[in-house]
Each structure stands twice: as structure tokens, then as C-alpha cells.
Short mmCIF file of C-alpha atoms in Angstrom, two decimals:
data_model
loop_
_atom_site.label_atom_id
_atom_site.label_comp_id
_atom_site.label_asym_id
_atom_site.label_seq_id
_atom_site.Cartn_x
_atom_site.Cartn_y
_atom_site.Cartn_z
CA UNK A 1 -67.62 -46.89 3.30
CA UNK A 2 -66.11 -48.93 6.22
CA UNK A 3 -67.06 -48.95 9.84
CA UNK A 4 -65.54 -45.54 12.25
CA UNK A 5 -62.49 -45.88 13.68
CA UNK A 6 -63.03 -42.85 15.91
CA UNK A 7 -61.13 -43.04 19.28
CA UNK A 8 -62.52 -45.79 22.17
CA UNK A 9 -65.31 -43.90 23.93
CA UNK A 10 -65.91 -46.76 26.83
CA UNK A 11 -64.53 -45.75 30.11
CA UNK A 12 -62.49 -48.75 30.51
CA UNK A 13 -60.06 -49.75 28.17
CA UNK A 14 -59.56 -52.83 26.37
CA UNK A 15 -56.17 -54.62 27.78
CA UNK A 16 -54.26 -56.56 25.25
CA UNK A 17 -51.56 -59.13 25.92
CA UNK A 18 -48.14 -57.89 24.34
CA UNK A 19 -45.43 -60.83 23.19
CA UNK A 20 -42.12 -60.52 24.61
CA UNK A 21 -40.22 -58.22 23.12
CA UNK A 22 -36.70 -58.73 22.21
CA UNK A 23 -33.51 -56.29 22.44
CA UNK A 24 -33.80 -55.24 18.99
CA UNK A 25 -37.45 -55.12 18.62
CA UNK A 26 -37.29 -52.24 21.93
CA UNK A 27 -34.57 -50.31 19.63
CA UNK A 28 -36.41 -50.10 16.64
CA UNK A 29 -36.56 -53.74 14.70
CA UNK A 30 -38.81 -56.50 15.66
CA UNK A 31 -38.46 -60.55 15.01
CA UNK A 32 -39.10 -61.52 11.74
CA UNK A 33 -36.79 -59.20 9.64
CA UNK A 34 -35.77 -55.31 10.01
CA UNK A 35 -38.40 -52.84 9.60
CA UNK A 36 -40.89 -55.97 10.26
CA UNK A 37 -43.49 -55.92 12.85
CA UNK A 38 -45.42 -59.20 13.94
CA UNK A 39 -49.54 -58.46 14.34
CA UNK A 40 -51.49 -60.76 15.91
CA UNK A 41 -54.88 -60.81 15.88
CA UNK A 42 -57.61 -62.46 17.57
CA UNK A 43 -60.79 -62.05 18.53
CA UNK A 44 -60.40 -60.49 22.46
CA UNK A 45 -56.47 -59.08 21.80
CA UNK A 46 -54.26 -57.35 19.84
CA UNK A 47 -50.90 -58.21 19.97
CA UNK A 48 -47.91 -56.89 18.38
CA UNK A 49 -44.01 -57.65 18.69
CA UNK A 50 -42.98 -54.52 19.21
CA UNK A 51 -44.05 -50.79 20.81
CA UNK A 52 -41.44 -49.36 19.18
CA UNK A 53 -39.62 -50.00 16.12
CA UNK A 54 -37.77 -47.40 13.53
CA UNK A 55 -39.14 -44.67 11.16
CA UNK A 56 -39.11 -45.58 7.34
CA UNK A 57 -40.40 -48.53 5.39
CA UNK A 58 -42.24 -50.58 7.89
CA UNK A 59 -43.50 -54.03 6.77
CA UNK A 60 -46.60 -55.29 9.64
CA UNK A 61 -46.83 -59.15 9.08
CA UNK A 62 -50.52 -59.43 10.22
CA UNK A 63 -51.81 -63.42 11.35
CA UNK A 64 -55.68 -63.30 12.10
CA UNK A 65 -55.33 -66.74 14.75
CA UNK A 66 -58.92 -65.36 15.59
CA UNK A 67 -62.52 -66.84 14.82
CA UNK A 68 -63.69 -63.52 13.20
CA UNK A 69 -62.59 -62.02 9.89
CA UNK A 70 -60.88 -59.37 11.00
CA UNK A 71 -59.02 -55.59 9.48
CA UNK A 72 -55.79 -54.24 10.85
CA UNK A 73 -55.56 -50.34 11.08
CA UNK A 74 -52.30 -48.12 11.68
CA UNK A 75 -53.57 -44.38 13.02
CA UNK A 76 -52.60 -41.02 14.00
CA UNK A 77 -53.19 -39.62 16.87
CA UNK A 78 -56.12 -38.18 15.38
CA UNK A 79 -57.58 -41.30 14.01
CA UNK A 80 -56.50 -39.95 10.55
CA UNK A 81 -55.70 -43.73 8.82
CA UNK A 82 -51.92 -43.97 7.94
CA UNK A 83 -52.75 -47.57 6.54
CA UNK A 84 -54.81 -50.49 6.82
CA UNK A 85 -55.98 -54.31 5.63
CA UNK A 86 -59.26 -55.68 5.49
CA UNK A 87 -61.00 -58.75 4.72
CA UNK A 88 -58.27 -61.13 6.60
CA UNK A 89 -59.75 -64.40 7.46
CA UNK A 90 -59.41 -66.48 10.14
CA UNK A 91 -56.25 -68.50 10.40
CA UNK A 92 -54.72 -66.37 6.70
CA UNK A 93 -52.24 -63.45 7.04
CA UNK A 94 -51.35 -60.91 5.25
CA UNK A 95 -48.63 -58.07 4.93
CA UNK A 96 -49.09 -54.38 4.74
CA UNK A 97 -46.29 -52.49 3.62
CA UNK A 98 -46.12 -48.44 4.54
CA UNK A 99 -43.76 -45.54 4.68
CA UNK A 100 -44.36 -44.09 8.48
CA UNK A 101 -42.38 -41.09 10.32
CA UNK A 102 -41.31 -40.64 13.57
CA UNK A 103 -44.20 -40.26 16.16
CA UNK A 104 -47.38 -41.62 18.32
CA UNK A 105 -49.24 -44.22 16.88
CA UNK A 106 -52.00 -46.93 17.19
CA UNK A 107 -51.98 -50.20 15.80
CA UNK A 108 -55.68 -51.51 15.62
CA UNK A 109 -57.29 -54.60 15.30
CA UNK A 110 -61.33 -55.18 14.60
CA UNK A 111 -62.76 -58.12 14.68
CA UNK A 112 -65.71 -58.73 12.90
CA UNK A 113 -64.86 -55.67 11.13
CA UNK A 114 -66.90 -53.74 13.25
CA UNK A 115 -66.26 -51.56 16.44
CA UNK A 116 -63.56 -49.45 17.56
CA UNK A 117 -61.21 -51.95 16.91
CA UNK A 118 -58.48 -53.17 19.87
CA UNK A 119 -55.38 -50.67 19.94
CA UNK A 120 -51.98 -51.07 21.19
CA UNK A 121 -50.06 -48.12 21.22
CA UNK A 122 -46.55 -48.22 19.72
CA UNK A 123 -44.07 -44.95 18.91
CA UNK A 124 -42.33 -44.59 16.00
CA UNK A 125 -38.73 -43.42 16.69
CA UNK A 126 -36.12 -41.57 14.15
CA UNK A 127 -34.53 -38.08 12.86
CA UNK A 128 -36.91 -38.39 9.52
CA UNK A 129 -38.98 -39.75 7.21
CA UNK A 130 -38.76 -42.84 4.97
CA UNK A 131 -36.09 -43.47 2.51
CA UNK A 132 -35.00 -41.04 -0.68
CA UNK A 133 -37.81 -41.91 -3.02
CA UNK A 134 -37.02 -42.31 -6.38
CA UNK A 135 -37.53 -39.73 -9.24
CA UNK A 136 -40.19 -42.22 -10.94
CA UNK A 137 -41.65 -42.59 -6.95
CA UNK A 138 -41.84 -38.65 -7.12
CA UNK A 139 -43.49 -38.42 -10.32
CA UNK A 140 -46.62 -40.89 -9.17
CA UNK A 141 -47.13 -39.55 -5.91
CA UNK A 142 -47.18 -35.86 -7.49
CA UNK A 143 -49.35 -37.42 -10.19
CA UNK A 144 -51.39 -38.87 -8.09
CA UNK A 145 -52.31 -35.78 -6.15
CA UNK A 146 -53.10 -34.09 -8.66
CA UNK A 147 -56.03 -37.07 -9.55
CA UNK A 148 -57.04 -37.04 -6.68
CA UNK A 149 -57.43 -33.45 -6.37
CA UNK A 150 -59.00 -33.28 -9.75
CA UNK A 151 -61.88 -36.07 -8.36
CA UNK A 152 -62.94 -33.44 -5.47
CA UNK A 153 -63.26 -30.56 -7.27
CA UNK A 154 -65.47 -32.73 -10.00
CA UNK A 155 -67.98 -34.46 -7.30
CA UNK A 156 -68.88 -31.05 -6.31
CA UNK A 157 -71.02 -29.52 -8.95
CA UNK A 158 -72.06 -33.08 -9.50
CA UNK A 159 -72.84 -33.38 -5.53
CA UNK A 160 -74.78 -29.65 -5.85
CA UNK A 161 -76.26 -30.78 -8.52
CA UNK A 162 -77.85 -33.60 -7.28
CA UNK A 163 -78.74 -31.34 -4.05
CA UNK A 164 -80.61 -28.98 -6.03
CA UNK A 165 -82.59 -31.65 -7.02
CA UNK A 166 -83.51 -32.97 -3.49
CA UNK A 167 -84.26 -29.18 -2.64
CA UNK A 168 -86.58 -29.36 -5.74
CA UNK A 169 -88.89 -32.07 -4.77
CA UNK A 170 -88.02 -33.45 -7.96
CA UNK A 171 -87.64 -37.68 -7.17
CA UNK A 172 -86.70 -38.86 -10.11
CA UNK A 173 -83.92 -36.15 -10.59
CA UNK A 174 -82.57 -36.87 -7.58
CA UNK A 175 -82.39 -40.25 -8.19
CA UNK A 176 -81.12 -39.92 -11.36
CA UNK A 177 -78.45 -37.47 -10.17
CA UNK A 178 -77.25 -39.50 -7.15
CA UNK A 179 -74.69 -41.73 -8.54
CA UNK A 180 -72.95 -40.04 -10.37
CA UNK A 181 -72.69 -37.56 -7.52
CA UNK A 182 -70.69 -40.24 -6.18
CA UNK A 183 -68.09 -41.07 -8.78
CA UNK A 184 -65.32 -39.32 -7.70
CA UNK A 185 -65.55 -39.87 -3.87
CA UNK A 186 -65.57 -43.61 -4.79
CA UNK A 187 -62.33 -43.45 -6.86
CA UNK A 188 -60.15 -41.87 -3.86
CA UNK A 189 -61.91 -43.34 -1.40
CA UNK A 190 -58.84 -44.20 0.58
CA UNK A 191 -57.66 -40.53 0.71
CA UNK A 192 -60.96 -39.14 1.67
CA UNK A 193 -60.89 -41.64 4.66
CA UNK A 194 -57.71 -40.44 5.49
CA UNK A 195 -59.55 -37.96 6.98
CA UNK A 196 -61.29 -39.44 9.86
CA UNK A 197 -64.43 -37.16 10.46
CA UNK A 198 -65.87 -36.23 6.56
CA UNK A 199 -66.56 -40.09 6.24
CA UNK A 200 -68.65 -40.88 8.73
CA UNK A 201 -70.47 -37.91 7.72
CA UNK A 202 -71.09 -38.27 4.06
CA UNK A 203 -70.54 -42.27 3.29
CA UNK A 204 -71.59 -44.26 6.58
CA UNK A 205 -74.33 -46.54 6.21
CA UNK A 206 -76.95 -47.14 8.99
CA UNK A 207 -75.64 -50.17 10.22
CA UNK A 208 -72.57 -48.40 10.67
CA UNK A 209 -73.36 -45.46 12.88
CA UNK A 210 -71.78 -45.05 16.38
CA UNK A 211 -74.42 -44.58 19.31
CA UNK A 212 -75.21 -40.97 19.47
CA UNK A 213 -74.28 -40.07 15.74
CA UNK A 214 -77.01 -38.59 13.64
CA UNK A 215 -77.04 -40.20 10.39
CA UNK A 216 -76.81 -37.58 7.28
CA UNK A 217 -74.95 -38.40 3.98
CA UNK A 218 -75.82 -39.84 0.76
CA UNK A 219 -77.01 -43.10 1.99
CA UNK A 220 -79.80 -40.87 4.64
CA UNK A 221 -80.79 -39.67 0.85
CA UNK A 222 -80.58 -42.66 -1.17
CA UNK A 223 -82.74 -44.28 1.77
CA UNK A 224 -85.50 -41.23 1.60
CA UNK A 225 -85.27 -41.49 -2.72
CA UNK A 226 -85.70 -44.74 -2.96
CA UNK A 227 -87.45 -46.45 -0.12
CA UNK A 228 -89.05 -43.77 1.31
CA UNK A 229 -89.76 -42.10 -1.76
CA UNK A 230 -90.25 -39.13 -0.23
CA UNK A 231 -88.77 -35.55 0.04
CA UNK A 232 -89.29 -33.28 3.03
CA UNK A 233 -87.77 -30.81 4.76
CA UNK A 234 -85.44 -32.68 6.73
CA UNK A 235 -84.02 -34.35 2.94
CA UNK A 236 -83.98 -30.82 1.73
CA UNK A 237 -81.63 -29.44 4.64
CA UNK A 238 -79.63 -32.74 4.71
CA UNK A 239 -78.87 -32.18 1.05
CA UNK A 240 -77.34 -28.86 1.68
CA UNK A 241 -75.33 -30.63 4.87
CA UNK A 242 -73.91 -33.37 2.08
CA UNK A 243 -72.53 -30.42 0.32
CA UNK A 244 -71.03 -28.43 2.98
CA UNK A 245 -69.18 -31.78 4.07
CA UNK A 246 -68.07 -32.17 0.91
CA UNK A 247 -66.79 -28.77 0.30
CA UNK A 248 -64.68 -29.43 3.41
CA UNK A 249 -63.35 -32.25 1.97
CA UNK A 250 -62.36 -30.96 -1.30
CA UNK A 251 -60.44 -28.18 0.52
CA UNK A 252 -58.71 -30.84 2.88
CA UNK A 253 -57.82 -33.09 -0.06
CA UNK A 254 -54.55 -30.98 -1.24
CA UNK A 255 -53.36 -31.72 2.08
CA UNK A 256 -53.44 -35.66 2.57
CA UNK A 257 -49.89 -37.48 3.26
CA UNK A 258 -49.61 -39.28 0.09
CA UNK A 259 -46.79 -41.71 -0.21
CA UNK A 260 -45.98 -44.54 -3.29
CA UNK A 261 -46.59 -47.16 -0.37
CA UNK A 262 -49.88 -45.25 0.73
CA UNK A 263 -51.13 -45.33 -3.02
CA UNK A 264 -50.07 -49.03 -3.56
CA UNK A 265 -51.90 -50.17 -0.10
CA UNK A 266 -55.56 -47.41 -1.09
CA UNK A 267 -55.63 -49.58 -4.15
CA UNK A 268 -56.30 -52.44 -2.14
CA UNK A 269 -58.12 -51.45 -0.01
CA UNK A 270 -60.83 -49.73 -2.98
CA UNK A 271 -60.37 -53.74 -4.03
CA UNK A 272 -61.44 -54.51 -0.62
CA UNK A 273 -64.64 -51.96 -0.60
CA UNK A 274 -65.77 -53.52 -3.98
CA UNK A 275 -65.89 -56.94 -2.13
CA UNK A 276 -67.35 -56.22 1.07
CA UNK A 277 -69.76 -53.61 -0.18
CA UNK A 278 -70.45 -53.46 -4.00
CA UNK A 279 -70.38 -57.26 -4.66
CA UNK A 280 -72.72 -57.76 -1.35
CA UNK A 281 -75.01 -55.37 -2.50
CA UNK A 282 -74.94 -53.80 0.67
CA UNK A 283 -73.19 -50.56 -0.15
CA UNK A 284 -76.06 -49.43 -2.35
CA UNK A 285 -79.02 -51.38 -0.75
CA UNK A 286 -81.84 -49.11 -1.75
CA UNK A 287 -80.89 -47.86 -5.57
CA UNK A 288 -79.02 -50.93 -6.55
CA UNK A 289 -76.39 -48.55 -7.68
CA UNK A 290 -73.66 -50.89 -6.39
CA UNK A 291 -71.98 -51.58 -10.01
CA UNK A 292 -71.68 -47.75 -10.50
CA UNK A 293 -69.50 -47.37 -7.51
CA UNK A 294 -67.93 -50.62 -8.28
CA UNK A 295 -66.44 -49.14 -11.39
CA UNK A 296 -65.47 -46.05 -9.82
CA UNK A 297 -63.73 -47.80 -7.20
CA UNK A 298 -62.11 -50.14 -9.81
CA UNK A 299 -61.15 -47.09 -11.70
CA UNK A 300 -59.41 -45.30 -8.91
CA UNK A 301 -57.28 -48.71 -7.91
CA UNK A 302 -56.35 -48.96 -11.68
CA UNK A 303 -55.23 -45.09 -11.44
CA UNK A 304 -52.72 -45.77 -8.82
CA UNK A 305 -51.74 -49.27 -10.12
CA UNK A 306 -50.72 -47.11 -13.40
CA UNK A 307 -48.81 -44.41 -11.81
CA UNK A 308 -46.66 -47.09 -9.94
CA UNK A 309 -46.49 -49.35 -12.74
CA UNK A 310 -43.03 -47.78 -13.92
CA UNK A 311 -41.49 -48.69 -10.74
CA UNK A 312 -43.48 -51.77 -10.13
CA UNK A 313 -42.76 -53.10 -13.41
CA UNK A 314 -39.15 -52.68 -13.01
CA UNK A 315 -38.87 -54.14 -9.59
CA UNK A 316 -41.36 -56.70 -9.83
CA UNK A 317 -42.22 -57.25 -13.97
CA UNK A 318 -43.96 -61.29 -13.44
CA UNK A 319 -46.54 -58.82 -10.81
CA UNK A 320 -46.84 -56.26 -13.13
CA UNK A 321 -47.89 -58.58 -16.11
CA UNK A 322 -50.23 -60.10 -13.96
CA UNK A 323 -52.03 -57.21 -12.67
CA UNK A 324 -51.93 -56.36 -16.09
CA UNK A 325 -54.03 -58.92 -17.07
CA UNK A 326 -55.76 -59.09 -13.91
CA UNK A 327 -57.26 -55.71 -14.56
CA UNK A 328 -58.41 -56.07 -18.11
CA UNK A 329 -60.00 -58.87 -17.43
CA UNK A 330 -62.14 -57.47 -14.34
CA UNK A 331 -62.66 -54.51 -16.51
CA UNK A 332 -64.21 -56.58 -19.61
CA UNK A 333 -66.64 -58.69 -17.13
CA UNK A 334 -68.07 -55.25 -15.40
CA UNK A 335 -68.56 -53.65 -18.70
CA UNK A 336 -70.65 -56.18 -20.10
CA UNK A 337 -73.24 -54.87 -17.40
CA UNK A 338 -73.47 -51.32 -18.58
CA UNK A 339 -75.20 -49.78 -21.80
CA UNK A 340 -71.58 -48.74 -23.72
CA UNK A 341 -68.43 -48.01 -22.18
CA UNK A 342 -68.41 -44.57 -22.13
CA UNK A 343 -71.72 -44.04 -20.12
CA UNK A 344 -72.06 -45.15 -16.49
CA UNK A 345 -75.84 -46.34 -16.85
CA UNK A 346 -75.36 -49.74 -15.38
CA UNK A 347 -77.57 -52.94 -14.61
CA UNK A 348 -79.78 -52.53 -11.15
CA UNK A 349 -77.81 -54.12 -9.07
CA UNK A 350 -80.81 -56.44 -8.20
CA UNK A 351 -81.37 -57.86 -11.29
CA UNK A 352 -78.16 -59.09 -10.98
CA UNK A 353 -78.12 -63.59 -10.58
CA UNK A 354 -76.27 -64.74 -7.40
CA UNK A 355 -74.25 -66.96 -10.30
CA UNK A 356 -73.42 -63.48 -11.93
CA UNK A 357 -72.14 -62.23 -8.57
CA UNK A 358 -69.63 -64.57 -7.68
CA UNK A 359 -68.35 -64.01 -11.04
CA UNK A 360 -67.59 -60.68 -10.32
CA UNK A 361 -66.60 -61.54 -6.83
CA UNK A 362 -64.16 -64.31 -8.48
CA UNK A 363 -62.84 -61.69 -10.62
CA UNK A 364 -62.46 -58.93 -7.58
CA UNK A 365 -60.45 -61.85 -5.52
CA UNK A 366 -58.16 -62.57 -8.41
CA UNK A 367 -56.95 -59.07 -8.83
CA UNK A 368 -56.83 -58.65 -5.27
CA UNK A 369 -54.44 -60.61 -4.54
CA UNK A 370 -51.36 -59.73 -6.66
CA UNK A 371 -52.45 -56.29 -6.02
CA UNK A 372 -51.73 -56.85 -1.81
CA UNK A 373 -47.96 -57.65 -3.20
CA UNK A 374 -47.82 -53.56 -5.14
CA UNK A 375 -46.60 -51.94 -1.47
CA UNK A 376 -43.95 -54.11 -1.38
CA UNK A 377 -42.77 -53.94 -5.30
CA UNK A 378 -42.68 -50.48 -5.14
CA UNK A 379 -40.43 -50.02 -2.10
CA UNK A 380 -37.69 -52.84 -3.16
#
């Protein structure tokens, strides 16, 4: 789960220095290319080259000249997450590719990864929506609803199930049943962020809570199961809470903008939640459950990788070979930490050598990196 990027609640608001913008760049193209946008990011401003730029494929060319590492957002209105980067370094950039339509939007910047984030607002001008897509562009996005879809209505007897167990008093059922309660949440990750409030309400970690917000989700569980050890009434009603927020989201799911660029760009970022979460061990911090969500999230990136591949291959067939191989290989490594490869019992997460974690880190940085270039092979 990453940090809230709920609206600014301070009373004043941050000010951010814009670059001067050019003729074009106020009609609808900005320096550096049409359909580009220039981000920079540092650690007290937010700048961008232009507040208003032209509907369709929009490339944001994102340079972190910060001291921070540092994620770039773009959001509704409603904080729902149209795209986003993470994990950009100081001094690296990176590009995010993504279909947007005409309308009011922020462009946020967090450095540290933490926060709000700084936002400029920009508007997104236009009659319509992004370019024709492509029959084979159809066929994955329709496909990949349908997954996702599918992964909802699966985590929820898995999520009741695991709630009757909490309700039960039963500890070692409940710890038994909370991983895999999490499977599917952790292969559409992305889309269930999309929508800004379920997160914070089933997936945020303590460290991550905004002041004032009552922490319930899994993680308030997994802390009482496993570190606690202990199951009272407040577990019992919080398990029933978990449930009705995920009933919410399985009924919201159906409804997420889904785009080939928006699939491309949420199987990054699941790359990026393996390596600032799983690999750190500080997703799962009490169970050590962090390779089971690892997987998952490996899964779901793999899912959308496939249902692109046809155009991505086509395009871009040196990226698609690689990513080929990029994926088997991070595959083979993770299995080797689980009992057989159709069960997902895998290694405590603690008993895992630092030397055995940057392996798998190694192996999460060399997939993600040909995977940031899938946005941009599938929109050429």
C-alpha cells in the first residue's frame, strides 16, 4: 500500500514556482515534444511546463533535481489516481506515459514519498478522449477488466473467510487465513487504488495514517494476530469493517477507467510496491508474509504485461523479448522460496538472508526497468 494522496488539509497552501511557459505549451503542447509535459521535482516545489496542454496520449518527462526520492502523481478531482511513478531518485528521471481526457487535474509531487505531495493544477483541454485504440488495444483492456473483476469477487469469500475466523477467537486460523485473503487485492492493486478512499481503509500501514484517521484494515489485524496475539472485541468488529470495505470495492471495481496505457503504467507500479514494500519487509512486518504478496503482485504485473504483449511485441519486439525473459527469470528465483509451485505456502519472510534479499531486489530492478518503457510501446 502507498502513502494517501487525499486532498491538502493545511490551511495554507503550498506555492510552487511554474517555468515559463511558451505559446504552444498555453495551447495545448509543452517544450520537449507534442503531447510532452516537463515535471520537475524537488524537494520544496513542483514545477511543470505547462497548465494546460491537449487531451490524448500525454507523455510527463519527470526529473527528480531534488535531495529526496521522490513519486509523481496525476489525479482527479477526487483524488481518484489517473497515473503515477514511484521510486525516482534524486538527480534520475523517468517518463510516464497515459491516455487522459479533457478536464481538471493535479499534477503531484512527494518527496520522500510521504505526505500530501506538492500539486500544481493544470486543465486538460479537447472535444474527446485519446486516440482510436486498436482492436488488439480493445481486446486487453476488455480482458483485463474482466481479471480484474474476477480478483474482487475471489478475495471476498477468502476475506470473510478469514473474518470468521477473527470473530472465532480462533489465532491460528486467522493467521493462517490472512494471506491468502490478500491475494487478489495484491494483484490489481493499482485499480483498487484508483479508488482513493477503500485504500486507506483496508491496506494502509501505521506509519502511513493521516492525523485523525483511525487505523482498521488488514494490517490493524495482522498487527493484533501476530504481535499482539490477541483477539478482542475491537479485532472482532474490525474484521467485519475489512469486509464491508471490501464489498464496496468489489462493487466499484466494474467501474474503474481502464486504459492499455493505465494497464502498462499499474504494472509498474505493482513492480514498484514489491520494491518498496515486499523486498523491505515492511509491507508485512508482523507475519513475514511479504513473499506471498510479492507473488501476487508479480502475478498481476505479468497479467497485464501478457494482455499487451500482442501490441507490445509488435511495436516494440527487442522490449518484449526482454521482459520476456525478465519475467521468467524473477519468477524462477521467487519460486525457489515456496513449498511447490502450485501452493502459496512461502518462506517467513524473516528467515530470509539480507544476501537473499538483494537478490530478489536485483531481480525486481531488472524487470523494472524495461517494464517503465510498456506505456510507451503500446501507444506507438
Amino acid at each position: 500500500m502507498r502513502p494517501s494522496v487525499r486532498p491538502l488539509l493545511a490551511a495554507t497552501a503550498v506555492v510552487t514556482a511554474l517555468t515559463t511557459l511558451s505559446a504552444c505549451a498555453e495551447k495545448g503542447s509543452a517544450k520537449g515534444g507534442e503531447g510532452t509535459v516537463r515535471v520537475e521535482a524537488k524537494d520544496t516545489a513542483c514545477e511543470v511546463s505547462a497548465k494546460e496542454f491537449a487531451a490524448g496520449k500525454v507523455s510527463l518527462e519527470v526529473e527528480n533535481k531534488g535531495s529526496k526520492v521522490t513519486e509523481v502523481y496525476v489525479l482527479f478531482p477526487d483524488d481518484r489516481i489517473v497515473t503515477e511513478r514511484e521510486n525516482i531518485g534524486p538527480g534520475t528521471k523517468a517518463t510516464i506515459t497515459a491516455e487522459i481526457k479533457p478536464g481538471d487535474y493535479a499534477i503531484a509531487c512527494k518527496p520522500g514519498m510521504t505526505g500530501d505531495g506538492i500539486r500544481q493544477q493544470v486543465k486538460v483541454t479537447g472535444k474527446g478522449a485519446a486516440a482510436k485504440r486498436s482492436p488488439e488495444q480493445d481486446a486487453a483492456v476488455a480482458a483485463y477488466r474482466s481479471y480484474v473483476l474476477a480478483q474482487a469477487e475471489e478475495t471476498l469469500p477468502r476475506a470473510r473467510a478469514f473474518a470468521a475466523a477473527v470473530k472465532s477467537g480462533n489465532l491460528a486460523a486467522a493467521q493462517q487465513a490472512y494471506a491468502p485473503s490478500r491475494i487478489g487485492w495484491e494483484r490489481t492493486e493499482p485499480v483498487a487504488e484508483s479508488f482513493g478512499d477503500i485504500d486507506p481503509k483496508v491496506d494502509v500501514r501505521a506509519d502511513g495514517l493521516e492525523k485523525g484517521q483511525t487505523w482498521t484494515g488488514w494490517h490493524r489485524l495482522e498487527k493484533a494476530l501476530w504481535q499482539d496475539k490477541k483477539i478482542g472485541p475491537e479485532e472482532k468488529k474490525l474484521a467485519d469493517t475489512l469486509v464491508a470495505d471490501l464489498t464496496v470495492w468489489q462493487k466499484k471495481v466494474g467501474f474503474a477507467e481502464i486504459t492499455p496505457t493505465s494497464m502498462a503504467n499499474g504494472a509498474k507500479e505493482l513492480l514498484d510496491e514489491v520494491a518498496s514494500g515486499k523486498v523491505t519487509g515492511e509491507e508485512e512486518r508482523y507475519s513475514h508474509t511479504d513473499l506471498v504478496d510479492f507473488k501476487a503482485n508479480l502475478e498481476g504485473a505479468e497479467k497485464s504485461y501478457q494482455l499487451l504483449k500482442p501490441v507490445a511485441a509488435k511495436n516494440d519486439p527487442a522490449l518484449a523479448k526482454n521482459l520476456d525473459a525478465r519475467f521468467a527469470a524473477l519468477n524462477a528465483l521467487l519460486d525457489t522460496y515456496r513449498a511447490d509451485k502450485n501452493s502459496y505456502v512461502f518462506t517467513s519472510y524473516d528467515k530470509v538472508a539480507p544476501d537473499r534479499r538483494k537478490e530478489l531486489s536485483d531481480g525486481v530492478n531488472a524487470l523494472a526497468e524495461p517494464l517503465s518503457k510498456l506505456a510507451a510501446a503500446v501507444v506507438k
